[in-house]
Short mmCIF file of C-alpha atoms and ligand atoms in Angstrom, two decimals:
data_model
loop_
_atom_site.label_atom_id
_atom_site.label_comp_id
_atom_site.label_asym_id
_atom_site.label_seq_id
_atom_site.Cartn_x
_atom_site.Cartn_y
_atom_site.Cartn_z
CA UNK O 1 -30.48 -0.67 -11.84
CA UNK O 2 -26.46 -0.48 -12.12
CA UNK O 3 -24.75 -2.73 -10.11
CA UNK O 4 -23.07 -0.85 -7.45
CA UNK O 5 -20.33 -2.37 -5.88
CA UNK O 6 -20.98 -0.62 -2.60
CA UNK O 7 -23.61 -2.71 -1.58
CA UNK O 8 -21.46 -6.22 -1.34
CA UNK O 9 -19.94 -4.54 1.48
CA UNK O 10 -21.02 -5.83 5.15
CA UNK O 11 -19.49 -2.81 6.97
CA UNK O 12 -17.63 0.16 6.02
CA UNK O 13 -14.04 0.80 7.96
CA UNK O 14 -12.91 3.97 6.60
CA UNK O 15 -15.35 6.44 4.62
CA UNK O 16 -13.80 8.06 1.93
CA UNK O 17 -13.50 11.61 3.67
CA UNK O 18 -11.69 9.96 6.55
CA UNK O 19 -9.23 8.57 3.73
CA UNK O 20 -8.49 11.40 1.96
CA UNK O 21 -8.05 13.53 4.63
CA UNK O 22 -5.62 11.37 6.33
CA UNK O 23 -3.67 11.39 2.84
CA UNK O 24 -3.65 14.88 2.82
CA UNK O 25 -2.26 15.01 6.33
CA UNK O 26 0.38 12.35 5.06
CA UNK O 27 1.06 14.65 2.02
CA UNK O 28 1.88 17.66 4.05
CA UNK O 29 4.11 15.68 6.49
CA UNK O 30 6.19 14.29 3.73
CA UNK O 31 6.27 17.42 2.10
CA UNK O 32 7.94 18.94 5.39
CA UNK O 33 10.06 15.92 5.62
CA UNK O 34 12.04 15.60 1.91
CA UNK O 35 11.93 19.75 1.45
CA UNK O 36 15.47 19.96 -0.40
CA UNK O 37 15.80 16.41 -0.91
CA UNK O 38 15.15 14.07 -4.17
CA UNK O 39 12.17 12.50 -4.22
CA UNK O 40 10.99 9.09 -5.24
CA UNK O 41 7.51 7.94 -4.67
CA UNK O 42 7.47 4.00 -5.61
CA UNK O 43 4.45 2.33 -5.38
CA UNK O 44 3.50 -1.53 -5.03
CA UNK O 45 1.54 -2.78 -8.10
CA UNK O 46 -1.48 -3.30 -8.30
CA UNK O 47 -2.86 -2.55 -4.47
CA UNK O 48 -0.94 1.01 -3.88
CA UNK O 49 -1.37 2.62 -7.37
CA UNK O 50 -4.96 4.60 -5.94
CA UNK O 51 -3.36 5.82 -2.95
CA UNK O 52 0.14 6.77 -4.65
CA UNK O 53 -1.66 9.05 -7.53
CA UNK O 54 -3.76 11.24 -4.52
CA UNK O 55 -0.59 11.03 -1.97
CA UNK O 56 1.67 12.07 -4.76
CA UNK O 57 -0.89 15.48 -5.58
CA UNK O 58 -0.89 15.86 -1.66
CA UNK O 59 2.64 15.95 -1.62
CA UNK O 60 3.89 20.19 -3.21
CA UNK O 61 8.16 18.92 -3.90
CA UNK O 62 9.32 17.78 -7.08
CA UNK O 63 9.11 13.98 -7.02
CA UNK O 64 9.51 10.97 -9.20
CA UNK O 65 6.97 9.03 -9.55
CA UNK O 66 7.40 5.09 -10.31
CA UNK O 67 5.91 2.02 -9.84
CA UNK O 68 7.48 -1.99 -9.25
CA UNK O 69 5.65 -4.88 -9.49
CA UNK O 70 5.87 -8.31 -7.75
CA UNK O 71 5.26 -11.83 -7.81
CA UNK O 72 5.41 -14.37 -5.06
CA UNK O 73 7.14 -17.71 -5.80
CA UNK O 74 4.29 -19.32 -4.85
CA UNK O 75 2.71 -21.38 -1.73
CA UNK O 76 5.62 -22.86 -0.45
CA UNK O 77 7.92 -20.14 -0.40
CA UNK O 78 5.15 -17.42 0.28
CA UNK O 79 6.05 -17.85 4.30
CA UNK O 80 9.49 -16.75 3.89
CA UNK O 81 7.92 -13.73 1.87
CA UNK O 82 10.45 -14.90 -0.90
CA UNK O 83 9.56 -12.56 -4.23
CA UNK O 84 10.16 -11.78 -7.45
CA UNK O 85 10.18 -9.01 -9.24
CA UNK O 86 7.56 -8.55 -12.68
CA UNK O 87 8.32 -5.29 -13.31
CA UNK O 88 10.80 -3.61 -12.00
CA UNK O 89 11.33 0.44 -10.97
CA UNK O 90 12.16 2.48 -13.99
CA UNK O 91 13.85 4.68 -12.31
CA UNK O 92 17.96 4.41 -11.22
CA UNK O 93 17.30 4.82 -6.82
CA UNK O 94 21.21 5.31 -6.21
CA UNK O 95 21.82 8.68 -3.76
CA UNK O 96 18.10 9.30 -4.20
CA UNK O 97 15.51 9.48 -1.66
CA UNK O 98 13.12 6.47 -1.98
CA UNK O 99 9.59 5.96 -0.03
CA UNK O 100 7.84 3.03 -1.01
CA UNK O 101 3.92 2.97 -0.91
CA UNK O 102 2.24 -0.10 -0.10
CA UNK O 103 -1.59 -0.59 0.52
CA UNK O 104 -1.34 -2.32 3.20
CA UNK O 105 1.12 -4.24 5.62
CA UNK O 106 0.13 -7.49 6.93
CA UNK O 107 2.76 -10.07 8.23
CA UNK O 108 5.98 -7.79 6.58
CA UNK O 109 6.95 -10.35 4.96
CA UNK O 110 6.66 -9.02 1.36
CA UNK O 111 7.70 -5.92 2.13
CA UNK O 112 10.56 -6.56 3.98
CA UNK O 113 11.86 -8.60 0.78
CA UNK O 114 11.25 -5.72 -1.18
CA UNK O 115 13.56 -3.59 1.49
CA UNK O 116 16.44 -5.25 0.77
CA UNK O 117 16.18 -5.46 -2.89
CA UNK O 118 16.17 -1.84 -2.86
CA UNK O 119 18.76 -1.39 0.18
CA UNK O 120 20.72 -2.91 -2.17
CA UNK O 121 20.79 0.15 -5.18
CA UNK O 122 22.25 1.98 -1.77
CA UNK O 123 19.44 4.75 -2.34
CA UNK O 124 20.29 8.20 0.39
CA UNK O 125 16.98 7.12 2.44
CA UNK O 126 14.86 4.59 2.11
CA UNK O 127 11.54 4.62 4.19
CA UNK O 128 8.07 2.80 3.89
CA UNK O 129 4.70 4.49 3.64
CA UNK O 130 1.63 2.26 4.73
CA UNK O 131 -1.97 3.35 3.97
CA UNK O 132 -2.72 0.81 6.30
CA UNK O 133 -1.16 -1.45 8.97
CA UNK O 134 -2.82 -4.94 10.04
CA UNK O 135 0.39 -4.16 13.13
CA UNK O 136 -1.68 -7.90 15.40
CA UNK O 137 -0.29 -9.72 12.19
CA UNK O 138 3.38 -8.48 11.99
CA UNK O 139 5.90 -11.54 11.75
CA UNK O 140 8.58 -9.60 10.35
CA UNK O 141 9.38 -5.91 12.75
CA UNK O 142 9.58 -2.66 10.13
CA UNK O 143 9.87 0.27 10.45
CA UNK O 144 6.86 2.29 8.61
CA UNK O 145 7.77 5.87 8.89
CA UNK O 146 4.28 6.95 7.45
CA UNK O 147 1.20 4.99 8.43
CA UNK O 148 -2.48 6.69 7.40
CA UNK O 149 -4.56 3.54 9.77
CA UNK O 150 -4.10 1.06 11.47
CA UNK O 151 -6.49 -1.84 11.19
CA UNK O 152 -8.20 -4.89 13.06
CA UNK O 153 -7.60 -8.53 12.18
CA UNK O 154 -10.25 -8.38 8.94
CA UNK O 155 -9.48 -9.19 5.07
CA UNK O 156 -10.56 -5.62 3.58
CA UNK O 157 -11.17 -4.14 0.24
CA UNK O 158 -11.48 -1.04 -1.82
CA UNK O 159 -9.07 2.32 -2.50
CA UNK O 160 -7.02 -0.17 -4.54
CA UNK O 161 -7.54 -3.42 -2.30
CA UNK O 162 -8.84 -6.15 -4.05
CA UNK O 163 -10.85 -9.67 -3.42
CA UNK O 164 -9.85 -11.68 -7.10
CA UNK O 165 -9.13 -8.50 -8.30
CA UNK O 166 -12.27 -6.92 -7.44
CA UNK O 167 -13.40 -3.77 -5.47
CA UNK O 168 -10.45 -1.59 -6.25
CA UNK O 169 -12.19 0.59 -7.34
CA UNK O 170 -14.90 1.42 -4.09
CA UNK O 171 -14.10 4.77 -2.56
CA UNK O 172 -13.87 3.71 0.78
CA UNK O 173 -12.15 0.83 3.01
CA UNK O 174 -14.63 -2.17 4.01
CA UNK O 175 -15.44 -5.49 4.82
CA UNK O 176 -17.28 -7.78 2.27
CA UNK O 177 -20.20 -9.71 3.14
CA UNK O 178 -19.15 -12.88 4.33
CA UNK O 179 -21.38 -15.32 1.69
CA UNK O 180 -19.16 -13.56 -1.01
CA UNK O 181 -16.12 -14.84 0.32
CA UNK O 182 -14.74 -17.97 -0.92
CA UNK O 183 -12.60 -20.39 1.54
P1 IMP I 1 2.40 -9.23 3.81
O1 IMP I 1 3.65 -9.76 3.15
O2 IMP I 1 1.72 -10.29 4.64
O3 IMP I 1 2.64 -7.97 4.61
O4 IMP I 1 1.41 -8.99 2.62
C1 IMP I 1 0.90 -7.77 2.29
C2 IMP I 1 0.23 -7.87 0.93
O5 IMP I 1 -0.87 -8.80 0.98
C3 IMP I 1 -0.36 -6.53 0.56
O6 IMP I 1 0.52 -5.83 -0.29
C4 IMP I 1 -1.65 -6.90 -0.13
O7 IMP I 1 -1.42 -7.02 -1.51
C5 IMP I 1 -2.05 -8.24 0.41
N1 IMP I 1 -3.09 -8.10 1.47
C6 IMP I 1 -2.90 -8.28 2.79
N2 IMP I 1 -4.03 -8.07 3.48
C7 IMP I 1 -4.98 -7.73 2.57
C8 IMP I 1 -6.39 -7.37 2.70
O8 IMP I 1 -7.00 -7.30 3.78
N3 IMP I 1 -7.02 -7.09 1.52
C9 IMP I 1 -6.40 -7.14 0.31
N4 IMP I 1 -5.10 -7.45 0.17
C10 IMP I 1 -4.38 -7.76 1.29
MG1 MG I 2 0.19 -5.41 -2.40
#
């Protein structure tokens, strides 16, 4: 028998129909909102590349397409959401319209790091879209223009969520079973 990855998951959150749909729906809204405008889709490496690829084919504009990647400084500065960047957008964001794609947003911190970095290449717009929102763990207020769920207080995998890099790859959104959780 393959292994199927499926079946290390306690409960499912979010069926893969539910998901795409909803990224369809977010497709067609941006596609409304950024008619006429220039277009920048910049995802978060490595959680937000699976949802990016199907937004951006949801999404009928021209658009850039580009991808950063971070790093946390580690334990100790991980509270203040203090990054660094690993690889940064190829792409120059001056006068241009940028959305960033994230996976999900927990406490803001990261992502509200990552806001200012960019606020600072003075892009026209500069918005945040969210597959997912954990909104009971927010430290840091943001405003997340496009949100596809929002989510209970549970550590969740799949559609480019990962436990030590696992379970990207599942279709859906779920919950592992607890005994393969470590600490
Ligand atoms: P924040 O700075 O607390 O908002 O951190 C958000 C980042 O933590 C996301 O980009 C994810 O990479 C990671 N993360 C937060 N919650 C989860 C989860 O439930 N599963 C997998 N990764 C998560
Ligand atoms: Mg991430």
């Amino acid at each position: 028998m393959p292994y199927d990855p499926l079946e290390d998951l306690a409960e499912v959150l979010i069926p893969a129909d539910r998901i795409l749909h909803r990224v369809i729906e977010l497709g067609a809204e941006i596609s409304r909102d950024y008619d006429g405008k220039d277009l920048v889709l910049a995802g978060v490496l490595r959680g937000a590349s699976f949802f990016l690829t199907d937004l951006a084919r949801a999404i009928s504009l021209p658009i850039a397409v580009d991808f950063i990647s971070i790093s946390s400084y580690g334990p100790a500065t991980k509270a203040s959401g203090v990054v660094s960047i690993r690889k940064d957008l190829d792409e120059s964001v001056g006068g241009r319209d940028l959305l960033l794609v994230e996976d999900i947003v927990d406490t803001g911190l990261t992502l509200s790091y990552l806001l200012q970095i960019l606020r600072a290449r003075q892009p026209a717009s500069l918005q945040v879209c969210a597959l997912l929102d954990r909104k009971v763990r927010r430290i840091i207020d943001l405003p997340i223009a496009y949100r596809g769920f929002e989510i209970p207080e549970r550590f969740v995998v799949g559609y480019g969520l990962d436990y030590n890099q696992r379970y990207r790859n599942l279709p859906c959104i779920g919950v592992l079973k607890p005994e393969l959780m470590i600490g």
